[in-house]
Each structure stands twice: as structure tokens, then as C-alpha cells.
CSV table of C-alpha atoms and ligand atoms in Angstrom, one decimal:
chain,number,residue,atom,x,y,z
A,1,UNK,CA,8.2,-9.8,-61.9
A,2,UNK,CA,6.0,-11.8,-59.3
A,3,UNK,CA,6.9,-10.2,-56.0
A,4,UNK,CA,5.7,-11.5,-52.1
A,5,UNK,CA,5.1,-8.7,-50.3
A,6,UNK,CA,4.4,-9.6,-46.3
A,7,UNK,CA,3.0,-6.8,-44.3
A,8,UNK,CA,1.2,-5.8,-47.2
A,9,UNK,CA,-1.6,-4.6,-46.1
A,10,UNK,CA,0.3,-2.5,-43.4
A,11,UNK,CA,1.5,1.2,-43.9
A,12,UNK,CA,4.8,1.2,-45.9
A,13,UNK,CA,3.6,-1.9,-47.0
A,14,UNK,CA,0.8,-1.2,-49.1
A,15,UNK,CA,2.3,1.7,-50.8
A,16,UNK,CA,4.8,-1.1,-52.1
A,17,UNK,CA,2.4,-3.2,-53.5
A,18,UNK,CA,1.0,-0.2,-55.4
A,19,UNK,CA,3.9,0.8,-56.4
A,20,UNK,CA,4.6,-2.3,-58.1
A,21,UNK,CA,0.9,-2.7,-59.3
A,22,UNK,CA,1.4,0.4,-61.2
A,23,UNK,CA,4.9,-0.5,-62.4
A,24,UNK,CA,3.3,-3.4,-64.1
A,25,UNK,CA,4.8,-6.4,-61.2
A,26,UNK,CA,1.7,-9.0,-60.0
A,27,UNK,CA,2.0,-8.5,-56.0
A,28,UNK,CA,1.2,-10.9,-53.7
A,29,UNK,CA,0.4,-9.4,-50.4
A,30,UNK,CA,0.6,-11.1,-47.3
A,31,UNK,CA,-0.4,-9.9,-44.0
A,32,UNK,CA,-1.9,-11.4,-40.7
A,33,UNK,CA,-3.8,-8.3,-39.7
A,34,UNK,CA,-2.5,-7.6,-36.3
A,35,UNK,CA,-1.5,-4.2,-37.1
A,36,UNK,CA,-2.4,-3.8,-41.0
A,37,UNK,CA,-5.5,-3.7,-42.3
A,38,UNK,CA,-8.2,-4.4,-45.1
A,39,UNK,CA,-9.1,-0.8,-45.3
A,40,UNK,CA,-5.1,0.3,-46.5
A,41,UNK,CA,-5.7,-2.1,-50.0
A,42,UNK,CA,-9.0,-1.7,-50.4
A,43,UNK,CA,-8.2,0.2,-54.0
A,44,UNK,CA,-5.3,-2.8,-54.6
A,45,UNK,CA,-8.2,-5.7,-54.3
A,46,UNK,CA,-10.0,-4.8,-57.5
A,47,UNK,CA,-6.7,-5.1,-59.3
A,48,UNK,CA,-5.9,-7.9,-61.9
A,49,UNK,CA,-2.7,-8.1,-60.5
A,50,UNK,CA,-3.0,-8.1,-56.8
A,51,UNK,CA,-3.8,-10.7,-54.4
A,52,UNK,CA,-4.1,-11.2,-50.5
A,53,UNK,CA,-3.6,-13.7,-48.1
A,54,UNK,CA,-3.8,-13.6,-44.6
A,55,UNK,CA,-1.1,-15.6,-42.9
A,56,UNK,CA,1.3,-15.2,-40.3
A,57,UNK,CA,4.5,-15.0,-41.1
A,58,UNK,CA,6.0,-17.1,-38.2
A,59,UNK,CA,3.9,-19.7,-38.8
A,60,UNK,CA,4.0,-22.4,-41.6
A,61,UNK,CA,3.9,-20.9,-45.4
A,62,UNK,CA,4.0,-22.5,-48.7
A,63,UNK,CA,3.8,-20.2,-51.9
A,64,UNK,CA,3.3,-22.5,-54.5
A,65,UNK,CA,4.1,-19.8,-57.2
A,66,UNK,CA,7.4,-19.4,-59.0
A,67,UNK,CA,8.9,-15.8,-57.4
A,68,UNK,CA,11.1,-13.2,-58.1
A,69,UNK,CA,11.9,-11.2,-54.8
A,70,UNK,CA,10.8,-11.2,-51.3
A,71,UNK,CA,9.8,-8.1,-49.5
A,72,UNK,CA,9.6,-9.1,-45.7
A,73,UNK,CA,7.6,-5.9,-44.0
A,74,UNK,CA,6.0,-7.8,-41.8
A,75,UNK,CA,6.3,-6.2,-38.1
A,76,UNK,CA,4.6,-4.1,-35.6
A,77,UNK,CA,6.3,-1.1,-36.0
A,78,UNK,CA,4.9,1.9,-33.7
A,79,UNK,CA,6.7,1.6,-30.3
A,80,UNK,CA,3.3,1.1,-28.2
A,81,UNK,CA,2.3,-1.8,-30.8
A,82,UNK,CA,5.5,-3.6,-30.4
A,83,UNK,CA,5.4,-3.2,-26.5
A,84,UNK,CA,1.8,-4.3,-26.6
A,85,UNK,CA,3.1,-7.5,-28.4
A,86,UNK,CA,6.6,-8.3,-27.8
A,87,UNK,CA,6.2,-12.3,-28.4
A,88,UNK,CA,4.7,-11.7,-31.8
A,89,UNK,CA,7.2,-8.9,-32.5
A,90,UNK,CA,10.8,-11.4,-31.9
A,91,UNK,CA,9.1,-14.1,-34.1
A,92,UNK,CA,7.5,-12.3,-36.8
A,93,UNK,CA,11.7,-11.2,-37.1
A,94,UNK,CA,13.1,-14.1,-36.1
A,95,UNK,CA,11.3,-17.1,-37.4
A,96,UNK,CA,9.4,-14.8,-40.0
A,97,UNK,CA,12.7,-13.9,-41.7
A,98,UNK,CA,13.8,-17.4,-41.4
A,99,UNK,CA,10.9,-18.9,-43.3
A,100,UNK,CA,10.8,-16.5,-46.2
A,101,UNK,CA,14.8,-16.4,-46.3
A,102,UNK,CA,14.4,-20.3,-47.1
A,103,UNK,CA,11.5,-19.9,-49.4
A,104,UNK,CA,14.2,-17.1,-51.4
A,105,UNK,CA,17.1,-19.7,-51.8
A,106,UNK,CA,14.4,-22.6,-52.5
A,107,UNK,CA,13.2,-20.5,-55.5
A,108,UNK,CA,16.3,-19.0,-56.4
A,109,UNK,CA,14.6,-14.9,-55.5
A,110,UNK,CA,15.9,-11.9,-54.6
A,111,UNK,CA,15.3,-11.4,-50.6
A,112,UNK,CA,15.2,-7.4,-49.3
A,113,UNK,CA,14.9,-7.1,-45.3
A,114,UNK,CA,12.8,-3.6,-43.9
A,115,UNK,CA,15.0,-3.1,-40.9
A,116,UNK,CA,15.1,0.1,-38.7
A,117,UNK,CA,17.1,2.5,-37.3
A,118,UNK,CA,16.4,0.9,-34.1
A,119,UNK,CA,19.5,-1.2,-34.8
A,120,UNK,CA,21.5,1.8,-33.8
A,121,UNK,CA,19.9,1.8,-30.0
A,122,UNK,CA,20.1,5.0,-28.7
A,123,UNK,CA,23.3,5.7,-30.9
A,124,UNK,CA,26.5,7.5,-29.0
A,125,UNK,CA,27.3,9.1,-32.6
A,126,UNK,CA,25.3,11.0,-34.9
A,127,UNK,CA,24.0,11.1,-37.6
A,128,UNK,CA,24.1,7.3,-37.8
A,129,UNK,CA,26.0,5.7,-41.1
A,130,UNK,CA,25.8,2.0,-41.9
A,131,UNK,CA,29.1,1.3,-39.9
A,132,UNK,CA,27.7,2.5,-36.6
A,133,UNK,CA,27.5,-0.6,-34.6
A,134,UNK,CA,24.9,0.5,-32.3
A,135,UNK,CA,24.1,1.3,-28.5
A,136,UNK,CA,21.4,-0.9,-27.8
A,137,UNK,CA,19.4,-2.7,-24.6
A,138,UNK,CA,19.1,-6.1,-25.3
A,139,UNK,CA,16.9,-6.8,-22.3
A,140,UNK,CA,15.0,-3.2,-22.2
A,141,UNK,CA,11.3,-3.3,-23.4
A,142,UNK,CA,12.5,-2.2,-26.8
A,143,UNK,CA,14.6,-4.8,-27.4
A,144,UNK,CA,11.9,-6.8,-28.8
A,145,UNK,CA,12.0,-5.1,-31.7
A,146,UNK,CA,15.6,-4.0,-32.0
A,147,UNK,CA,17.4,-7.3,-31.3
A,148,UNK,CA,14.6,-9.1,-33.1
A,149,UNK,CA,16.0,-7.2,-36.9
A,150,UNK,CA,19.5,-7.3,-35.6
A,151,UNK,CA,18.9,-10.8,-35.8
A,152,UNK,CA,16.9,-10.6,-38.9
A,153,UNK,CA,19.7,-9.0,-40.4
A,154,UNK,CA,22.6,-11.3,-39.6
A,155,UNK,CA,20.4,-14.1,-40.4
A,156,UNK,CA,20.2,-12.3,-44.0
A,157,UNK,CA,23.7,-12.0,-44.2
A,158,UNK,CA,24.0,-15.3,-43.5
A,159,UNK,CA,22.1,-16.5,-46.4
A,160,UNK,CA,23.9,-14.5,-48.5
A,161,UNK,CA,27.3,-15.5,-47.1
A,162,UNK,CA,26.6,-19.2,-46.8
A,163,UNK,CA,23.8,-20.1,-49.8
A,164,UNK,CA,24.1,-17.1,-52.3
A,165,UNK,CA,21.2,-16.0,-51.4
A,166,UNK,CA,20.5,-11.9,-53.7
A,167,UNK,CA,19.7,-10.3,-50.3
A,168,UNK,CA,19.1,-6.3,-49.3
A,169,UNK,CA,18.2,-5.0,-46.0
A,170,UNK,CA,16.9,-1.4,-45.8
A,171,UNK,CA,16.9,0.4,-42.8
A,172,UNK,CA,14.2,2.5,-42.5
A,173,UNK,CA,14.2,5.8,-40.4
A,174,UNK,CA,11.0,7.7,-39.6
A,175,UNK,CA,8.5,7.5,-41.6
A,176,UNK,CA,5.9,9.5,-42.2
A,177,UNK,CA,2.3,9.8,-44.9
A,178,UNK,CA,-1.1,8.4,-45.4
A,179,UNK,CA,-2.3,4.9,-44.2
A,180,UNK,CA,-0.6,5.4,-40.8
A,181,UNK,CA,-3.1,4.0,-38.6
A,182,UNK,CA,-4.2,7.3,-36.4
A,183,UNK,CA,-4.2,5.4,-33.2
A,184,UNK,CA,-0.3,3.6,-33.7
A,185,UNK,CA,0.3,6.0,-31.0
A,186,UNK,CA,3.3,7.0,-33.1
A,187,UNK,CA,4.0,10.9,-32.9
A,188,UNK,CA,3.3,12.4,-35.9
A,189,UNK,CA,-0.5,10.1,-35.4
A,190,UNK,CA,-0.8,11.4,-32.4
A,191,UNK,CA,0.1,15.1,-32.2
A,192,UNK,CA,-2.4,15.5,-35.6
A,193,UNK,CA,-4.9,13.4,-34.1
A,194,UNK,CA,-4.8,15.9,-31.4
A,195,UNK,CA,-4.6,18.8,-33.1
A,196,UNK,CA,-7.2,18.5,-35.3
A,197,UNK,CA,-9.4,17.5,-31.6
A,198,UNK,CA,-7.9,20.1,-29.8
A,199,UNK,CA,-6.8,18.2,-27.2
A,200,UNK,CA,-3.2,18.3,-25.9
A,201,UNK,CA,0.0,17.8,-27.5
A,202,UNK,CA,1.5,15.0,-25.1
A,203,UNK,CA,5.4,15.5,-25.4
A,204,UNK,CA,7.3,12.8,-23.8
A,205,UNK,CA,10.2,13.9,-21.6
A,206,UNK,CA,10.9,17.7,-22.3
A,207,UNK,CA,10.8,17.1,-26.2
A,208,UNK,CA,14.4,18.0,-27.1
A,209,UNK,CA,15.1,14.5,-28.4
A,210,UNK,CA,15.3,14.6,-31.9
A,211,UNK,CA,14.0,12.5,-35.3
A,212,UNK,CA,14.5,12.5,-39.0
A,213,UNK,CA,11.2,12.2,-40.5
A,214,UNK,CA,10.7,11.1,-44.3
A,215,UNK,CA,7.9,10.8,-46.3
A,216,UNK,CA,6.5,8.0,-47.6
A,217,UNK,CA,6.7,8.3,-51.4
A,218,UNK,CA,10.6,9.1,-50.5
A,219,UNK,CA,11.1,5.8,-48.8
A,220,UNK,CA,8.9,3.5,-51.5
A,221,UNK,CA,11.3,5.1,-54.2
A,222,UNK,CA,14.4,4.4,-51.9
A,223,UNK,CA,13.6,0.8,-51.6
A,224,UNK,CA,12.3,0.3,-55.0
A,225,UNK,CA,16.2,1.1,-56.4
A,226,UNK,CA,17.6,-0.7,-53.5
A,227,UNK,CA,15.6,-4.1,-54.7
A,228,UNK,CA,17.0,-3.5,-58.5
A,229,UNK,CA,20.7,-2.7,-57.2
A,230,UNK,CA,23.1,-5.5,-56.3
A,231,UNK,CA,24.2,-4.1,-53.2
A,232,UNK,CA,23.9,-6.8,-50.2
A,233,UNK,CA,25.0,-4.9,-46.9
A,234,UNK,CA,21.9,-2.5,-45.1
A,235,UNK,CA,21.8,0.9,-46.6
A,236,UNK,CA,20.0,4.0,-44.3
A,237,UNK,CA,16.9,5.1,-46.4
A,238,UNK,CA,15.5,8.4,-44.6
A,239,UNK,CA,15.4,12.2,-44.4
A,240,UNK,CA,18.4,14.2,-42.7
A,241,UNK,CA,16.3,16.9,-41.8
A,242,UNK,CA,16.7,16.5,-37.9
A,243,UNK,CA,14.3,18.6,-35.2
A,244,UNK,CA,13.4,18.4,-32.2
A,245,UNK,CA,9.8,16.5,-30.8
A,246,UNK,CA,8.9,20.4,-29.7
A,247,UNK,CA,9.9,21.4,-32.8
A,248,UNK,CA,7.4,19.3,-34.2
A,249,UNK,CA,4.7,19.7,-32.4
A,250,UNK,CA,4.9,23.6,-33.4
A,251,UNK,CA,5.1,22.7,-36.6
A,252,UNK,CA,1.4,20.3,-36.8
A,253,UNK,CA,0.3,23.7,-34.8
A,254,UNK,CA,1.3,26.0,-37.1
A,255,UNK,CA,-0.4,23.9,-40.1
A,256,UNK,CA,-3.4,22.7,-38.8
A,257,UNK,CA,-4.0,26.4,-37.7
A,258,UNK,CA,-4.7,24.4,-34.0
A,259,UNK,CA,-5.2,26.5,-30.6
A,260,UNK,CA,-4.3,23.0,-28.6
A,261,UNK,CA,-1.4,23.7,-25.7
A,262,UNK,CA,1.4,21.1,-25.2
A,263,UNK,CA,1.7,18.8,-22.1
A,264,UNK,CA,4.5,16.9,-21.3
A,265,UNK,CA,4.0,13.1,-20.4
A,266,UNK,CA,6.7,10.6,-19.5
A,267,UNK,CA,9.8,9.7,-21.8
A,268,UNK,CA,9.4,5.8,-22.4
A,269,UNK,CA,12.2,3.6,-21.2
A,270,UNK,CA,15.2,3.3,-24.0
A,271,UNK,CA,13.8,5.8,-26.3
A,272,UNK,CA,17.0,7.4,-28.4
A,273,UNK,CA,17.9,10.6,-27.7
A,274,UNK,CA,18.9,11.5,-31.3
A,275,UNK,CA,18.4,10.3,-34.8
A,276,UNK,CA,19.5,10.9,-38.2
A,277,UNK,CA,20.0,9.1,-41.4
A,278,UNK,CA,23.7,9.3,-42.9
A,279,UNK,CA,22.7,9.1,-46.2
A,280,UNK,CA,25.9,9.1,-48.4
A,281,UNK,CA,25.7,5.7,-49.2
A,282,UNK,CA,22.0,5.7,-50.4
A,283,UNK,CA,23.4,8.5,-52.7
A,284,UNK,CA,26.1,6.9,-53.9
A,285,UNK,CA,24.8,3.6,-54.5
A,286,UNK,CA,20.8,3.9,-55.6
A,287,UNK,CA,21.5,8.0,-57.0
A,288,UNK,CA,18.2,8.5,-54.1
A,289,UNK,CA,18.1,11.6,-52.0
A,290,UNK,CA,14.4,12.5,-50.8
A,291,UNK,CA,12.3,15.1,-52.5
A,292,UNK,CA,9.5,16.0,-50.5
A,293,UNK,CA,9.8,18.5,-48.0
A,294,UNK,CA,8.2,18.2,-44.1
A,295,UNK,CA,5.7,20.4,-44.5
A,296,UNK,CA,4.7,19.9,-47.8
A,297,UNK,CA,4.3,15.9,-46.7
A,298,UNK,CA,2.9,16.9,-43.4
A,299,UNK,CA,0.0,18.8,-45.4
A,300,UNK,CA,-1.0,15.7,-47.2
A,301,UNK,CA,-1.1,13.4,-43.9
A,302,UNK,CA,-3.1,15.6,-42.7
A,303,UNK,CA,-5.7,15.7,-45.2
A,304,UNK,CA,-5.1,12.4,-44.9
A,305,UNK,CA,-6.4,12.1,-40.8
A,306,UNK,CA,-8.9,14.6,-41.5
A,307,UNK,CA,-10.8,12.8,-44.1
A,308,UNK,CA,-10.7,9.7,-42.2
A,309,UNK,CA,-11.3,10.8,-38.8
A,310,UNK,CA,-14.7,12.7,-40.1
A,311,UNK,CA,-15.1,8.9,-41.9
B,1,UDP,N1,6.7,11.0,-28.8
B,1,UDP,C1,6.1,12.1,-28.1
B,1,UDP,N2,4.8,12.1,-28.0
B,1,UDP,C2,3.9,11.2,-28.5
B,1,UDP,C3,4.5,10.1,-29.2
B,1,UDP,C4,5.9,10.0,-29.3
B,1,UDP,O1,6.8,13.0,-27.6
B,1,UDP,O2,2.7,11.3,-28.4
B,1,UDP,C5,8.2,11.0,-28.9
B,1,UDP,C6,8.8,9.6,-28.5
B,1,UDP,O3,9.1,9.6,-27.1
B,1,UDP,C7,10.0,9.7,-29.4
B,1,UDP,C8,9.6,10.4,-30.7
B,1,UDP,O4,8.4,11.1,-30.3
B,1,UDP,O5,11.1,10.4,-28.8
B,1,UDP,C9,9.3,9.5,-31.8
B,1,UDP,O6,8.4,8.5,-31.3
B,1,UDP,P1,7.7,7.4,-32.3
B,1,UDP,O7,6.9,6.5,-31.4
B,1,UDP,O8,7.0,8.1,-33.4
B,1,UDP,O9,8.9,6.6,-32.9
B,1,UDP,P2,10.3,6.1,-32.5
B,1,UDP,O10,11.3,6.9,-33.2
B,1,UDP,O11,10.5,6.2,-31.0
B,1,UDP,O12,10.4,4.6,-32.9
């Protein structure tokens, strides 16, 4: 298969494209380098079957190639980022979606959205299953993001409903692993980036909110069957395992071995109180359930900051 992969050289993004290098797929990557970077494909580059291009996805793109599927990951993802560049963030899901959703029914390709458990808001149920409509702001700062894959996935349905478009949308909970960028400001970044300093643990709010956190080989495997099944509607990819922020935070302490203390800093505006992937359907449909515990994950991230940090 020939696959476009935009936000490729971004976190979950570039552990696709590997994961289709390896599985034998050429892999064009696409990425505007806002958020990704160089460093996260640097391995990918010396491949036969990878290229890169750097483009924005909201503005003008022609892929002269023949194609077989679409994966549209381009987005700042990490609260702070999005907040830091909420103009970019509505068009990269708004226009961006538009443009590759045309260049799927032009060539006749499969079409699989990354959306977000940010479509369920701060949700007034929990855990969240595909049918939850949502609780969200649609003028709060977050809104940005949320209402700009809402959009992204109705206009995906659309093109399924109206040109026959093969569409998927995943939405993607918490995600966790290597290639985060240390200084997102996301909190798994930031609470090992801190613990390996010894600096603070900055909780926001009192830290009882809660979040599912998955791994990233456990998403890439989630989304790889949900780009070979023919289901069309959004389907949760994520890790049930729900704990509290504080609970976190002991946990990075108790694995780096780290003597930092934990201060509490203010809760952003909007953020969700609760969250955790339903995950019956992803069973049902793609026979996925994750496999790699937190800790065990956490380890490897990690090793991960620690090697890059000391550079
Ligand atoms: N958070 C925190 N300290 C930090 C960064 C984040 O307590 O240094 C909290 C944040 O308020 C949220 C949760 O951790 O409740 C997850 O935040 P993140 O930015 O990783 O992702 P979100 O799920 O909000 O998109």
C-alpha cells in the first residue's frame, strides 16, 4: 500500500509511519513542523520506502501519486500547544481535513480521522462510549481543538454519507511513550521532566481529576486494525485504567526513585474532570484490547527523557 501520513513527523505520528515501513507499506509523511520534528524520523529518512515533505495541511496540496489511505494526524495536540496556536489548530481540522477528505474521494482511498476524547468535553457520564454526545465549551479556550475535530468528524461522515468515501475516525485518549516532545507541557512530559530535575511536581487544581493513559505501541496497533476494518463510525482507542493526576505523580516518584515534593498550580479553564475510554466496541470490532501496562510503559518513556535530556 502507498499510505499519506500528515503529522508524520509528530509523536503518534511517526510511530505510524514506522509501523508501516516495517510492515512493508511506502509512507509518505507530511508534516509542517510546528509541533513535530526532524529529530522523531530521523531513523525513517534513510529508508527506501519513506519520504518527507513539509507542507501545511491547510494550505494548498497536490500528491501527484496514486494512494491507498489517508492518515490525517496533523494537529497540535498538548493543551498548552493548542492554546498557544488556536488559529492554526481550527484550520489544520477544518480546512486540513477538508483538503485530504477531497484528495481520498479524488483517488478513490481509504480516509481514517485521529480525533480525541476531547469530543466528549468535560463528559457528564463516565467512562465515555462512542454514543456519548459530549459536554463541551464551544467558545472556552479549548474549543479550538475540540469543535475543530467535531467538525473534522462530521465533515468525515459527510463524505462517507454523500460521496462513498472508505472513512474511519479514531478517537484517541491519552497517550503516552517515546517521541513526546519533553516540553509539550503535557503531564506525563512534565511531571518526568521534573522528576528526573528534581524540581516540583506542578499539580493543577488538587489533582483528583482523573485520565486513562495508553501507551503508544497499544494505540499504533489499535489504529493499524481500525484502517484494515470496514467500520465507518469513530471507535475509542485507549487504556481503561483510570487514576487520579496525584495518583500519577506518585507513581513517576515511585519509579524514578525521585525526592521532588508536589505543588499545586492552577486547574486550566475547561479541563475534564474525568476520563475513560469505553472500550467494548474496539473489542468487538478490531479484537484490540491494550497490552502494556503503566508502569511497565512509564519505564520505557523514561529511559526515553533520560537519554535525551542528558542529549
Ligand atoms: N496536568 C497537571 N500538571 C501538569 C500538566 C497537566 O496536573 O503539569 C493535568 C491537567 O490539568 C489535566 C491532566 O493533567 O487534568 C492531563 O493533562 P494533559 O495536558 O496531559 O492532557 P489533557 O487530557 O488535558 O488533554
Amino acid at each position: 500500500m502507498r499510505l499519506l501520513i500528515t503529522g508524520g513527523a509528530g509523536f503518534l505520528g511517526s510511530h505510524l509511519c514506522e509501523r508501516f515501513v516495517n510492515d512493508g507499506h511506502e509512507v509518505l509523511a507530511a508534516d509542517n513542523l510546528i509541533t513535530g520534528s526532524k529529530e522523531n524520523i530521523r531513523a525513517l529518512l534513510k529508508r527506501k520506502k519513506f519520504r518527507f515533505i513539509r507542507r501545511d495541511v491547510s494550505e494548498a496540496f497536490v500528491v501527484p501519486q496514486k494512494l491507498d489511505a489517508i492518515l490525517h494526524f496533523a494537529s497540535p495536540a498538548s493543551p498548552p500547544d493548542y492554546l498557544k496556536r488556536p488559529i492554526e489548530t481550527l484550520k489544520a481540522g477544518a480546512m486540513g481535513t477538508h483538503r485530504l477528505l477531497e484528495i481520498a474521494r479524488q483517488k478513490k482511498c481509504a480516509f481514517l480521522l485521529a480525533s480525541t476524547s476531547e469530543v466528549y468535553g468535560d463528559p457528564l457520564v463516565n467512562p465515555q462510549k462512542e454514543s456519548y454526545w459530549g459536554n463541551v465549551n464551544p467558545v472556552g479556550p479549548r474549543s479550538v481543538y475540540d469543535e475543530a475535530k467535531r467538525f473534522a468528524e462530521a465533515l468525515t461522515m459527510a463524505y462517507h454519507r454523500r460521496h462513498g468515501v472508505d472513512t474511519k475516525i479514531v478517537r484517541i485518549f491519552n497517550t503516552y511513550g517515546p517521541r513526546m516532545n519533553p516540553e509539550d507541557g503535557r503531564v506525563i512530559p512534565n511531571f518526568i521532566t521534573q522528576a528526573l530535575a528534581g524540581k516540583p511536581l506542578t499539580l493543577y487544581g488538587d489533582g483528583s481529576q482523573t485520565r486513562s493513559y495508553a501507551y503508544v505501541d497499544d494505540l499504533v496497533e489499535g489504529i493499524t486494525r481500525l484502517l484494515f476494518s470496514k467500520f465507518h463510525g469513530p471507535v475509542n482507542v485507549g487504556n481503561p485504567n483510570e487514576m487520579t493526576v496525584k495518583k500519577l505523580a506518585d507513581l513517576i516518584l515511585e519509579i524514578t526513585g525521585s525526592k521532588s515534593k508536589k505543588v499545586h498550580r492552577p486547574l486550566p479553564v475547561d479541563d475534564p474532570k474525568r476520563r475513560r475510554p469505553d472500550i467494548a466496541l474496539a473489542k468487538k470490532i478490531l479484537n484490540w484490547t491494550p497490552a502494556v501496562p503503566l508502569k511497565e510503559g512509564l519505564a520505557k518513556t523514561i529511559f526515553y527523557f533520560e537519554k535525551k535530556i542528558r542529549g
